[in-house]
Structure formats: C-alpha cells, structure tokens
C-alpha cells in the first residue's frame, strides 16, 4: 500500500525570538493532513537547506519577522538549488512590505504571505502547488 | 541494482533522502532498492531510545551523537544516523515532527543524517516502515543508528525488537510513570537512564529503578523479550547487568559514561553471540509480519465479494462460528 504525504519544513531563520506564527502555521498544516517538520528558532540558511534535504520535503515554509527577508530568502533558495532540490517550493510568511514581494518572487519564492493571511489560504495553495508539480 | 540504490551506496545524501521517502511510502521503486541494498545491511549498531514524553530523549540523542562524533580516545568518529518518530494524528492524518528542534547542534556535520518519521497509524511507538528506513541507513554505511520512539509510555516491544541496544529514559518526579510502565521497562531495557539529573528527585528515581531491577532479576533472571518465538533459542543474559545511569542532557553531563555503556553493551552482544541472536529474532519477526500481510493481500485478491458477504451474514446469524467462517472462506479460494 502506498501512501503519499505532503512533507513540509517550517523554519524560523534570523535572530528574532518569536515563533508563535510559525507554530500556528505548522499546526494548521498538520491539521490539513500534512507532515510538518518543525526546526525551531534561529536557523541559518545552511541549517534549513540541510534539514530540507535530509527530510526530502516538498515545501519549505520560512517565517521571517526580523526584516532580513531580502537576504535570507534568496540564500535559502540558492542552497536548495545547489543541493539539487530545485523542485522544493518555498513559501514565505511574516512581516514583509508589499514592495519587497516582487523581488522575493523573482528569487524563486512561490508565495509570500503577510500577517492578514488565513491558514486555509496557505493550505490550499500548498495543496494546489504540490499536487500540480512533480514530487521530487 | 537501481540507480537510486547505487547512489545511496556511493554516499549521495540527496539520493538517500529520496530513497527514504520511497521506502516510507512503500513504492515499487523503494521495494526494489530495498532488495538490492539488503546484502549491505546488518553492520550498524541500532540503538533504540524510548521513554515517556518530555523526558529528554531528543536532547539526549543530540548529545550522544555529538559524543560519538568527537571520540575522546582518538578513534575515528562513527557515522551517525538518527530516525526520530512522532505520532500521526488519527483525526487528520497529519503530524507535527518536532524532534529536530533539539538536534540543532548537529547541523553542518556531514557525518550525521537525521530523518523524522510519522507513525502513520501504527501503534507501539514506531511507524510500520521504520525498520525499512533503518535498513537503508544501515546499508548507506552509518555505523550507529539511533531510533527515537514516540514514547507513548505503553509497552514498546517494537523498538526492542528492532534495536540491538535499547535505552529507556526516565526523568525524576516521574515515579508514577515508572511504576506504571514497570513491566514494559524491564522487558525492553538494556540500559536505564535517569535524565534531568539536575532536577530534584533524581536519587529516588535511580533507587526506584534499581529496586525494580533487583526484584526482576531475582524473579526470572532471563531477558524476556528477545526470545519471543517458541522455537527461538533463548538468549543468555548472564554477563550483562542493566546499568542505571544519570544524565543531564541539557549540559552533557553523564553523556560520555552513557556512550561507554552503549559501547560495552555492543561488545557484550558480540562476545556473547547475542548480536546474531537478536539479528535473527528481528529478521524472523519481520519475515513473519511480511508473510502475514502478503498472504492476506493475496488471499483478498482471490476471494469474491458475494462469498465473503455470505459468510459474514452466516456468522452474524450465528449459523457458523468464526473458525468455521475462516474454513469456509479458505475452502473456496485457492491460494
Ligand atoms: N532540566 C533539564 N531539562 C532537560 C534535560 N533534558 C531535556 N530537558 C528539557 O526537557 C524538554 C523536553 O526535551 P526533549 O528532548 O524534547 O524530550 P523528548 O523526550 O524527546 O520529548 P518528546 O519527543 O516530545 O517525547 C526540553 O525543554 C528540554 O530542554 C535535562 O537534563 N535537564
Ligand atoms: Mg523527542
């Protein structure tokens, strides 16, 4: 019997110490039937890419409140690509100014979510994007 | 041999990660690779870590792995695998796998590979595919593989069957837990650990465990679990006394002593012949459960729905007994 599950890594890069938002989204994804690997606070892009590789996830969700998203997001995406995980989808959540979003998407972020986003919205996008993409 | 299996043997981490997914999902590709890799298994020291939730299993695993990576005696560091199992929610099918949070310090070490697993409906602290995932890591050349169970507190026979050395972790103040799971602990533990030794109550926890051990040795004197099948040879336990050790996983205190005890148990298993004995017992139980599921699946393919519904009706009407129902179902279906 085969059973496919969407595997998601939720990571909290940067130096700020709040992971409430990350935990909320982690629980929402679990409740939507996904397997969520939570890695905790203060992850470097290297740590995140390494965990994503070992766990062979379909999705990496980055929660960033520190304002360092313009550096962190491309750094994580470059490392994922460098490791051969081109197909992994990267989602970004946190306090991101509208004006920064195009550049993050340009860097390869699949979607960027602000504070007003509902968890249902995130769940639906992940389902659509992962199931519409070859897993790998 | 499949490309994926070859890449795993060549040490490619992405290939390993992808194969673990295939194996976890029990795909044809995963099965094929498992077959190819099986001759390369049987070398790793499989160490089980179990104990009630929150006793510090993941923190301790992290410290143990670090200690193995930095041997004090100048020997080569072992390559370390970790499989950490957390429960799948029975309601949603999802899981929150949080053990990695405590293993942050291991990041960046190419000699370490950590994989989180959800139970996906299995009870007993492991996922059904944990044994297969461990086999892949074994074939990939990891010398020591730690397997952290869910730690539901119930009898965790599965981990003792899979691991060669089983650590049961307790924490002070959990005296009631220890009492409640007494039988379970004694059946599976090769090493008992009281973690959180920086907390009050550690002495009484150690004494309670030692007292339990004393009673158990007086009563039976043999390891109960590792000879589960009637025809299996009984394991000799003379020569191994279950130690009760104290650790503080947050500071690392007592961790080197614990590594020494794990290594001593490994030596003991090899010298006494129990390494092979446990390996055989494990393979035997794996074979048995595979045989069961395979036969059942094959039989299901041959039985016709009407016949099985009819049998079920007869059973419900008490016209035939469950045993007779089985006879009836097997008779009309050639396996
Ligand atoms: N004071 C103290 N706290 C500890 C010690 N070891 C672990 N902890 C803390 O205990 C909590 C649980 O630790 P984990 O390592 O996650 O425990 P666990 O047994 O893996 O937990 P589950 O996987 O959820 O069952 C964390 O807050 C740790 O920091 C210790 O030796 N002393
Ligand atoms: Mg844990």
mmCIF file with all atom_site columns, N, CA and C in Angstrom, chain B residues 99-161:
data_model
loop_
_atom_site.group_PDB
_atom_site.id
_atom_site.type_symbol
_atom_site.label_atom_id
_atom_site.label_alt_id
_atom_site.label_comp_id
_atom_site.label_asym_id
_atom_site.label_entity_id
_atom_site.label_seq_id
_atom_site.pdbx_PDB_ins_code
_atom_site.Cartn_x
_atom_site.Cartn_y
_atom_site.Cartn_z
_atom_site.occupancy
_atom_site.B_iso_or_equiv
_atom_site.pdbx_formal_charge
_atom_site.auth_seq_id
_atom_site.auth_comp_id
_atom_site.auth_asym_id
_atom_site.auth_atom_id
_atom_site.pdbx_PDB_model_num
ATOM 1   N N  . UNK B 1 99  ? 11.173 16.670 16.795 1.00 0.00 ? 99  UNK B N  1
ATOM 2   C CA . UNK B 1 99  ? 12.391 16.222 17.484 1.00 0.00 ? 99  UNK B CA 1
ATOM 3   C C  . UNK B 1 99  ? 13.643 16.961 17.022 1.00 0.00 ? 99  UNK B C  1
ATOM 4   N N  . UNK B 1 100 ? 13.623 17.421 15.774 1.00 0.00 ? 100 UNK B N  1
ATOM 5   C CA . UNK B 1 100 ? 14.805 18.115 15.239 1.00 0.00 ? 100 UNK B CA 1
ATOM 6   C C  . UNK B 1 100 ? 15.128 19.387 16.008 1.00 0.00 ? 100 UNK B C  1
ATOM 7   N N  . UNK B 1 101 ? 14.125 19.979 16.610 1.00 0.00 ? 101 UNK B N  1
ATOM 8   C CA . UNK B 1 101 ? 14.352 21.224 17.351 1.00 0.00 ? 101 UNK B CA 1
ATOM 9   C C  . UNK B 1 101 ? 15.493 21.045 18.352 1.00 0.00 ? 101 UNK B C  1
ATOM 10  N N  . UNK B 1 102 ? 15.541 19.853 18.967 1.00 0.00 ? 102 UNK B N  1
ATOM 11  C CA . UNK B 1 102 ? 16.562 19.585 19.999 1.00 0.00 ? 102 UNK B CA 1
ATOM 12  C C  . UNK B 1 102 ? 17.887 19.128 19.406 1.00 0.00 ? 102 UNK B C  1
ATOM 13  N N  . UNK B 1 103 ? 17.915 18.946 18.084 1.00 0.00 ? 103 UNK B N  1
ATOM 14  C CA . UNK B 1 103 ? 19.124 18.390 17.463 1.00 0.00 ? 103 UNK B CA 1
ATOM 15  C C  . UNK B 1 103 ? 19.831 19.428 16.598 1.00 0.00 ? 103 UNK B C  1
ATOM 16  N N  . UNK B 1 104 ? 19.565 20.665 16.908 1.00 0.00 ? 104 UNK B N  1
ATOM 17  C CA . UNK B 1 104 ? 20.081 21.793 16.169 1.00 0.00 ? 104 UNK B CA 1
ATOM 18  C C  . UNK B 1 104 ? 21.614 21.774 16.094 1.00 0.00 ? 104 UNK B C  1
ATOM 19  N N  . UNK B 1 105 ? 22.248 21.378 17.196 1.00 0.00 ? 105 UNK B N  1
ATOM 20  C CA . UNK B 1 105 ? 23.714 21.404 17.271 1.00 0.00 ? 105 UNK B CA 1
ATOM 21  C C  . UNK B 1 105 ? 24.380 20.445 16.290 1.00 0.00 ? 105 UNK B C  1
ATOM 22  N N  . UNK B 1 106 ? 23.616 19.506 15.772 1.00 0.00 ? 106 UNK B N  1
ATOM 23  C CA . UNK B 1 106 ? 24.223 18.505 14.887 1.00 0.00 ? 106 UNK B CA 1
ATOM 24  C C  . UNK B 1 106 ? 24.295 19.013 13.451 1.00 0.00 ? 106 UNK B C  1
ATOM 25  N N  . UNK B 1 107 ? 23.682 20.159 13.211 1.00 0.00 ? 107 UNK B N  1
ATOM 26  C CA . UNK B 1 107 ? 23.627 20.696 11.862 1.00 0.00 ? 107 UNK B CA 1
ATOM 27  C C  . UNK B 1 107 ? 25.027 21.012 11.342 1.00 0.00 ? 107 UNK B C  1
ATOM 28  N N  . UNK B 1 108 ? 25.233 20.757 10.057 1.00 0.00 ? 108 UNK B N  1
ATOM 29  C CA . UNK B 1 108 ? 26.512 21.085 9.435  1.00 0.00 ? 108 UNK B CA 1
ATOM 30  C C  . UNK B 1 108 ? 27.527 19.968 9.508  1.00 0.00 ? 108 UNK B C  1
ATOM 31  N N  . UNK B 1 109 ? 27.202 18.879 10.159 1.00 0.00 ? 109 UNK B N  1
ATOM 32  C CA . UNK B 1 109 ? 28.133 17.757 10.248 1.00 0.00 ? 109 UNK B CA 1
ATOM 33  C C  . UNK B 1 109 ? 27.788 16.727 9.178  1.00 0.00 ? 109 UNK B C  1
ATOM 34  N N  . UNK B 1 110 ? 28.655 16.552 8.175  1.00 0.00 ? 110 UNK B N  1
ATOM 35  C CA . UNK B 1 110 ? 28.335 15.622 7.082  1.00 0.00 ? 110 UNK B CA 1
ATOM 36  C C  . UNK B 1 110 ? 28.323 14.161 7.535  1.00 0.00 ? 110 UNK B C  1
ATOM 37  N N  . UNK B 1 111 ? 28.797 13.879 8.727  1.00 0.00 ? 111 UNK B N  1
ATOM 38  C CA . UNK B 1 111 ? 28.774 12.503 9.237  1.00 0.00 ? 111 UNK B CA 1
ATOM 39  C C  . UNK B 1 111 ? 27.510 12.161 9.986  1.00 0.00 ? 111 UNK B C  1
ATOM 40  N N  . UNK B 1 112 ? 26.518 13.073 9.917  1.00 0.00 ? 112 UNK B N  1
ATOM 41  C CA . UNK B 1 112 ? 25.263 12.855 10.640 1.00 0.00 ? 112 UNK B CA 1
ATOM 42  C C  . UNK B 1 112 ? 24.098 12.992 9.668  1.00 0.00 ? 112 UNK B C  1
ATOM 43  N N  . UNK B 1 113 ? 23.137 12.101 9.773  1.00 0.00 ? 113 UNK B N  1
ATOM 44  C CA . UNK B 1 113 ? 21.935 12.196 8.945  1.00 0.00 ? 113 UNK B CA 1
ATOM 45  C C  . UNK B 1 113 ? 20.720 11.948 9.835  1.00 0.00 ? 113 UNK B C  1
ATOM 46  N N  . UNK B 1 114 ? 19.812 12.929 9.871  1.00 0.00 ? 114 UNK B N  1
ATOM 47  C CA . UNK B 1 114 ? 18.641 12.840 10.745 1.00 0.00 ? 114 UNK B CA 1
ATOM 48  C C  . UNK B 1 114 ? 17.382 12.770 9.904  1.00 0.00 ? 114 UNK B C  1
ATOM 49  N N  . UNK B 1 115 ? 16.513 11.865 10.219 1.00 0.00 ? 115 UNK B N  1
ATOM 50  C CA . UNK B 1 115 ? 15.264 11.762 9.480  1.00 0.00 ? 115 UNK B CA 1
ATOM 51  C C  . UNK B 1 115 ? 14.091 11.654 10.447 1.00 0.00 ? 115 UNK B C  1
ATOM 52  N N  . UNK B 1 116 ? 13.084 12.497 10.260 1.00 0.00 ? 116 UNK B N  1
ATOM 53  C CA . UNK B 1 116 ? 11.882 12.452 11.075 1.00 0.00 ? 116 UNK B CA 1
ATOM 54  C C  . UNK B 1 116 ? 10.843 11.582 10.383 1.00 0.00 ? 116 UNK B C  1
ATOM 55  N N  . UNK B 1 117 ? 10.077 10.875 11.177 1.00 0.00 ? 117 UNK B N  1
ATOM 56  C CA . UNK B 1 117 ? 9.068  9.965  10.626 1.00 0.00 ? 117 UNK B CA 1
ATOM 57  C C  . UNK B 1 117 ? 7.787  10.081 11.421 1.00 0.00 ? 117 UNK B C  1
ATOM 58  N N  . UNK B 1 118 ? 6.661  10.008 10.742 1.00 0.00 ? 118 UNK B N  1
ATOM 59  C CA . UNK B 1 118 ? 5.372  9.971  11.437 1.00 0.00 ? 118 UNK B CA 1
ATOM 60  C C  . UNK B 1 118 ? 4.904  8.519  11.535 1.00 0.00 ? 118 UNK B C  1
ATOM 61  N N  . UNK B 1 119 ? 4.138  8.216  12.569 1.00 0.00 ? 119 UNK B N  1
ATOM 62  C CA . UNK B 1 119 ? 3.744  6.812  12.769 1.00 0.00 ? 119 UNK B CA 1
ATOM 63  C C  . UNK B 1 119 ? 2.773  6.306  11.711 1.00 0.00 ? 119 UNK B C  1
ATOM 64  N N  . UNK B 1 120 ? 2.033  7.226  11.083 1.00 0.00 ? 120 UNK B N  1
ATOM 65  C CA . UNK B 1 120 ? 1.072  6.859  10.038 1.00 0.00 ? 120 UNK B CA 1
ATOM 66  C C  . UNK B 1 120 ? 0.166  5.709  10.462 1.00 0.00 ? 120 UNK B C  1
ATOM 67  N N  . UNK B 1 121 ? -0.354 5.828  11.662 1.00 0.00 ? 121 UNK B N  1
ATOM 68  C CA . UNK B 1 121 ? -1.380 4.874  12.090 1.00 0.00 ? 121 UNK B CA 1
ATOM 69  C C  . UNK B 1 121 ? -0.876 3.695  12.906 1.00 0.00 ? 121 UNK B C  1
ATOM 70  N N  . UNK B 1 122 ? 0.434  3.469  12.893 1.00 0.00 ? 122 UNK B N  1
ATOM 71  C CA . UNK B 1 122 ? 0.945  2.336  13.667 1.00 0.00 ? 122 UNK B CA 1
ATOM 72  C C  . UNK B 1 122 ? 0.921  2.670  15.151 1.00 0.00 ? 122 UNK B C  1
ATOM 73  N N  . UNK B 1 123 ? 0.685  1.678  15.972 1.00 0.00 ? 123 UNK B N  1
ATOM 74  C CA . UNK B 1 123 ? 0.744  1.880  17.419 1.00 0.00 ? 123 UNK B CA 1
ATOM 75  C C  . UNK B 1 123 ? 2.104  1.367  17.891 1.00 0.00 ? 123 UNK B C  1
ATOM 76  N N  . UNK B 1 124 ? 2.383  1.462  19.156 1.00 0.00 ? 124 UNK B N  1
ATOM 77  C CA . UNK B 1 124 ? 3.606  0.838  19.648 1.00 0.00 ? 124 UNK B CA 1
ATOM 78  C C  . UNK B 1 124 ? 4.867  1.664  19.482 1.00 0.00 ? 124 UNK B C  1
ATOM 79  N N  . UNK B 1 125 ? 4.747  2.939  19.103 1.00 0.00 ? 125 UNK B N  1
ATOM 80  C CA . UNK B 1 125 ? 5.892  3.837  19.187 1.00 0.00 ? 125 UNK B CA 1
ATOM 81  C C  . UNK B 1 125 ? 6.748  3.981  17.952 1.00 0.00 ? 125 UNK B C  1
ATOM 82  N N  . UNK B 1 126 ? 6.546  3.105  16.953 1.00 0.00 ? 126 UNK B N  1
ATOM 83  C CA . UNK B 1 126 ? 7.299  3.226  15.712 1.00 0.00 ? 126 UNK B CA 1
ATOM 84  C C  . UNK B 1 126 ? 6.314  3.255  14.550 1.00 0.00 ? 126 UNK B C  1
ATOM 85  N N  . UNK B 1 127 ? 6.799  3.664  13.369 1.00 0.00 ? 127 UNK B N  1
ATOM 86  C CA . UNK B 1 127 ? 5.976  3.535  12.169 1.00 0.00 ? 127 UNK B CA 1
ATOM 87  C C  . UNK B 1 127 ? 6.197  2.143  11.606 1.00 0.00 ? 127 UNK B C  1
ATOM 88  N N  . UNK B 1 128 ? 5.257  1.717  10.798 1.00 0.00 ? 128 UNK B N  1
ATOM 89  C CA . UNK B 1 128 ? 5.418  0.400  10.202 1.00 0.00 ? 128 UNK B CA 1
ATOM 90  C C  . UNK B 1 128 ? 6.684  0.328  9.349  1.00 0.00 ? 128 UNK B C  1
ATOM 91  N N  . UNK B 1 129 ? 7.040  1.438  8.728  1.00 0.00 ? 129 UNK B N  1
ATOM 92  C CA . UNK B 1 129 ? 8.193  1.434  7.825  1.00 0.00 ? 129 UNK B CA 1
ATOM 93  C C  . UNK B 1 129 ? 9.502  1.819  8.504  1.00 0.00 ? 129 UNK B C  1
ATOM 94  N N  . UNK B 1 130 ? 9.493  1.983  9.812  1.00 0.00 ? 130 UNK B N  1
ATOM 95  C CA . UNK B 1 130 ? 10.731 2.393  10.487 1.00 0.00 ? 130 UNK B CA 1
ATOM 96  C C  . UNK B 1 130 ? 11.849 1.368  10.276 1.00 0.00 ? 130 UNK B C  1
ATOM 97  N N  . UNK B 1 131 ? 11.519 0.095  10.384 1.00 0.00 ? 131 UNK B N  1
ATOM 98  C CA . UNK B 1 131 ? 12.545 -0.932 10.220 1.00 0.00 ? 131 UNK B CA 1
ATOM 99  C C  . UNK B 1 131 ? 13.183 -0.828 8.832  1.00 0.00 ? 131 UNK B C  1
ATOM 100 N N  . UNK B 1 132 ? 12.365 -0.585 7.818  1.00 0.00 ? 132 UNK B N  1
ATOM 101 C CA . UNK B 1 132 ? 12.879 -0.497 6.457  1.00 0.00 ? 132 UNK B CA 1
ATOM 102 C C  . UNK B 1 132 ? 13.736 0.757  6.273  1.00 0.00 ? 132 UNK B C  1
ATOM 103 N N  . UNK B 1 133 ? 13.303 1.847  6.866  1.00 0.00 ? 133 UNK B N  1
ATOM 104 C CA . UNK B 1 133 ? 14.082 3.094  6.802  1.00 0.00 ? 133 UNK B CA 1
ATOM 105 C C  . UNK B 1 133 ? 15.446 2.902  7.474  1.00 0.00 ? 133 UNK B C  1
ATOM 106 N N  . UNK B 1 134 ? 15.436 2.215  8.593  1.00 0.00 ? 134 UNK B N  1
ATOM 107 C CA . UNK B 1 134 ? 16.685 1.938  9.301  1.00 0.00 ? 134 UNK B CA 1
ATOM 108 C C  . UNK B 1 134 ? 17.596 1.048  8.453  1.00 0.00 ? 134 UNK B C  1
ATOM 109 N N  . UNK B 1 135 ? 16.993 0.100  7.753  1.00 0.00 ? 135 UNK B N  1
ATOM 110 C CA . UNK B 1 135 ? 17.789 -0.769 6.876  1.00 0.00 ? 135 UNK B CA 1
ATOM 111 C C  . UNK B 1 135 ? 18.524 0.030  5.811  1.00 0.00 ? 135 UNK B C  1
ATOM 112 N N  . UNK B 1 136 ? 17.853 1.029  5.256  1.00 0.00 ? 136 UNK B N  1
ATOM 113 C CA . UNK B 1 136 ? 18.503 1.848  4.222  1.00 0.00 ? 136 UNK B CA 1
ATOM 114 C C  . UNK B 1 136 ? 19.689 2.602  4.819  1.00 0.00 ? 136 UNK B C  1
ATOM 115 N N  . UNK B 1 137 ? 19.507 3.160  6.007  1.00 0.00 ? 137 UNK B N  1
ATOM 116 C CA . UNK B 1 137 ? 20.604 3.890  6.644  1.00 0.00 ? 137 UNK B CA 1
ATOM 117 C C  . UNK B 1 137 ? 21.766 2.944  6.961  1.00 0.00 ? 137 UNK B C  1
ATOM 118 N N  . UNK B 1 138 ? 21.425 1.747  7.377  1.00 0.00 ? 138 UNK B N  1
ATOM 119 C CA . UNK B 1 138 ? 22.422 0.715  7.648  1.00 0.00 ? 138 UNK B CA 1
ATOM 120 C C  . UNK B 1 138 ? 23.236 0.436  6.370  1.00 0.00 ? 138 UNK B C  1
ATOM 121 N N  . UNK B 1 139 ? 22.527 0.201  5.273  1.00 0.00 ? 139 UNK B N  1
ATOM 122 C CA . UNK B 1 139 ? 23.194 -0.075 4.003  1.00 0.00 ? 139 UNK B CA 1
ATOM 123 C C  . UNK B 1 139 ? 24.031 1.113  3.545  1.00 0.00 ? 139 UNK B C  1
ATOM 124 N N  . UNK B 1 140 ? 23.560 2.320  3.870  1.00 0.00 ? 140 UNK B N  1
ATOM 125 C CA . UNK B 1 140 ? 24.266 3.536  3.447  1.00 0.00 ? 140 UNK B CA 1
ATOM 126 C C  . UNK B 1 140 ? 25.553 3.741  4.247  1.00 0.00 ? 140 UNK B C  1
ATOM 127 N N  . UNK B 1 141 ? 25.806 2.875  5.201  1.00 0.00 ? 141 UNK B N  1
ATOM 128 C CA . UNK B 1 141 ? 27.097 2.898  5.884  1.00 0.00 ? 141 UNK B CA 1
ATOM 129 C C  . UNK B 1 141 ? 27.133 3.651  7.200  1.00 0.00 ? 141 UNK B C  1
ATOM 130 N N  . UNK B 1 142 ? 25.992 3.971  7.764  1.00 0.00 ? 142 UNK B N  1
ATOM 131 C CA . UNK B 1 142 ? 26.014 4.600  9.083  1.00 0.00 ? 142 UNK B CA 1
ATOM 132 C C  . UNK B 1 142 ? 26.356 3.544  10.128 1.00 0.00 ? 142 UNK B C  1
ATOM 133 N N  . UNK B 1 143 ? 27.321 3.888  10.986 1.00 0.00 ? 143 UNK B N  1
ATOM 134 C CA . UNK B 1 143 ? 27.842 2.902  11.937 1.00 0.00 ? 143 UNK B CA 1
ATOM 135 C C  . UNK B 1 143 ? 26.898 2.705  13.106 1.00 0.00 ? 143 UNK B C  1
ATOM 136 N N  . UNK B 1 144 ? 26.323 3.806  13.551 1.00 0.00 ? 144 UNK B N  1
ATOM 137 C CA . UNK B 1 144 ? 25.403 3.748  14.685 1.00 0.00 ? 144 UNK B CA 1
ATOM 138 C C  . UNK B 1 144 ? 24.127 4.463  14.267 1.00 0.00 ? 144 UNK B C  1
ATOM 139 N N  . UNK B 1 145 ? 22.987 3.869  14.529 1.00 0.00 ? 145 UNK B N  1
ATOM 140 C CA . UNK B 1 145 ? 21.710 4.499  14.183 1.00 0.00 ? 145 UNK B CA 1
ATOM 141 C C  . UNK B 1 145 ? 20.849 4.573  15.438 1.00 0.00 ? 145 UNK B C  1
ATOM 142 N N  . UNK B 1 146 ? 20.532 5.795  15.841 1.00 0.00 ? 146 UNK B N  1
ATOM 143 C CA . UNK B 1 146 ? 19.634 5.984  16.981 1.00 0.00 ? 146 UNK B CA 1
ATOM 144 C C  . UNK B 1 146 ? 18.202 6.049  16.476 1.00 0.00 ? 146 UNK B C  1
ATOM 145 N N  . UNK B 1 147 ? 17.324 5.352  17.161 1.00 0.00 ? 147 UNK B N  1
ATOM 146 C CA . UNK B 1 147 ? 15.913 5.350  16.785 1.00 0.00 ? 147 UNK B CA 1
ATOM 147 C C  . UNK B 1 147 ? 15.118 5.856  17.985 1.00 0.00 ? 147 UNK B C  1
ATOM 148 N N  . UNK B 1 148 ? 14.577 7.075  17.859 1.00 0.00 ? 148 UNK B N  1
ATOM 149 C CA . UNK B 1 148 ? 13.778 7.633  18.958 1.00 0.00 ? 148 UNK B CA 1
ATOM 150 C C  . UNK B 1 148 ? 12.314 7.305  18.744 1.00 0.00 ? 148 UNK B C  1
ATOM 151 N N  . UNK B 1 149 ? 11.686 6.663  19.715 1.00 0.00 ? 149 UNK B N  1
ATOM 152 C CA . UNK B 1 149 ? 10.278 6.286  19.568 1.00 0.00 ? 149 UNK B CA 1
ATOM 153 C C  . UNK B 1 149 ? 9.376  7.429  20.009 1.00 0.00 ? 149 UNK B C  1
ATOM 154 N N  . UNK B 1 150 ? 8.092  7.237  19.759 1.00 0.00 ? 150 UNK B N  1
ATOM 155 C CA . UNK B 1 150 ? 7.090  8.216  20.176 1.00 0.00 ? 150 UNK B CA 1
ATOM 156 C C  . UNK B 1 150 ? 7.103  8.390  21.692 1.00 0.00 ? 150 UNK B C  1
ATOM 157 N N  . UNK B 1 151 ? 7.351  7.316  22.391 1.00 0.00 ? 151 UNK B N  1
ATOM 158 C CA . UNK B 1 151 ? 7.368  7.408  23.847 1.00 0.00 ? 151 UNK B CA 1
ATOM 159 C C  . UNK B 1 151 ? 5.987  7.585  24.432 1.00 0.00 ? 151 UNK B C  1
ATOM 160 N N  . UNK B 1 152 ? 5.068  6.764  23.959 1.00 0.00 ? 152 UNK B N  1
ATOM 161 C CA . UNK B 1 152 ? 3.694  6.871  24.435 1.00 0.00 ? 152 UNK B CA 1
ATOM 162 C C  . UNK B 1 152 ? 3.546  6.315  25.841 1.00 0.00 ? 152 UNK B C  1
ATOM 163 N N  . UNK B 1 153 ? 4.591  5.633  26.310 1.00 0.00 ? 153 UNK B N  1
ATOM 164 C CA . UNK B 1 153 ? 4.539  5.118  27.662 1.00 0.00 ? 153 UNK B CA 1
ATOM 165 C C  . UNK B 1 153 ? 3.964  3.719  27.752 1.00 0.00 ? 153 UNK B C  1
ATOM 166 N N  . UNK B 1 154 ? 3.347  3.275  26.665 1.00 0.00 ? 154 UNK B N  1
ATOM 167 C CA . UNK B 1 154 ? 2.822  1.912  26.680 1.00 0.00 ? 154 UNK B CA 1
ATOM 168 C C  . UNK B 1 154 ? 3.952  0.928  26.390 1.00 0.00 ? 154 UNK B C  1
ATOM 169 N N  . UNK B 1 155 ? 3.631  -0.308 26.456 1.00 0.00 ? 155 UNK B N  1
ATOM 170 C CA . UNK B 1 155 ? 4.648  -1.334 26.230 1.00 0.00 ? 155 UNK B CA 1
ATOM 171 C C  . UNK B 1 155 ? 5.217  -1.196 24.816 1.00 0.00 ? 155 UNK B C  1
ATOM 172 N N  . UNK B 1 156 ? 6.490  -0.908 24.751 1.00 0.00 ? 156 UNK B N  1
ATOM 173 C CA . UNK B 1 156 ? 7.086  -0.619 23.451 1.00 0.00 ? 156 UNK B CA 1
ATOM 174 C C  . UNK B 1 156 ? 7.986  -1.752 23.007 1.00 0.00 ? 156 UNK B C  1
ATOM 175 N N  . UNK B 1 157 ? 7.331  -2.846 22.743 1.00 0.00 ? 157 UNK B N  1
ATOM 176 C CA . UNK B 1 157 ? 8.047  -4.048 22.377 1.00 0.00 ? 157 UNK B CA 1
ATOM 177 C C  . UNK B 1 157 ? 8.725  -3.895 21.010 1.00 0.00 ? 157 UNK B C  1
ATOM 178 N N  . UNK B 1 158 ? 8.090  -3.124 20.122 1.00 0.00 ? 158 UNK B N  1
ATOM 179 C CA . UNK B 1 158 ? 8.609  -2.998 18.763 1.00 0.00 ? 158 UNK B CA 1
ATOM 180 C C  . UNK B 1 158 ? 10.041 -2.466 18.729 1.00 0.00 ? 158 UNK B C  1
ATOM 181 N N  . UNK B 1 159 ? 10.330 -1.481 19.546 1.00 0.00 ? 159 UNK B N  1
ATOM 182 C CA . UNK B 1 159 ? 11.668 -0.887 19.494 1.00 0.00 ? 159 UNK B CA 1
ATOM 183 C C  . UNK B 1 159 ? 12.714 -1.888 19.970 1.00 0.00 ? 159 UNK B C  1
ATOM 184 N N  . UNK B 1 160 ? 12.390 -2.656 20.995 1.00 0.00 ? 160 UNK B N  1
ATOM 185 C CA . UNK B 1 160 ? 13.360 -3.626 21.493 1.00 0.00 ? 160 UNK B CA 1
ATOM 186 C C  . UNK B 1 160 ? 13.613 -4.719 20.473 1.00 0.00 ? 160 UNK B C  1
ATOM 187 N N  . UNK B 1 161 ? 12.617 -4.978 19.653 1.00 0.00 ? 161 UNK B N  1
ATOM 188 C CA . UNK B 1 161 ? 12.777 -5.991 18.627 1.00 0.00 ? 161 UNK B CA 1
ATOM 189 C C  . UNK B 1 161 ? 13.642 -5.460 17.480 1.00 0.00 ? 161 UNK B C  1
#
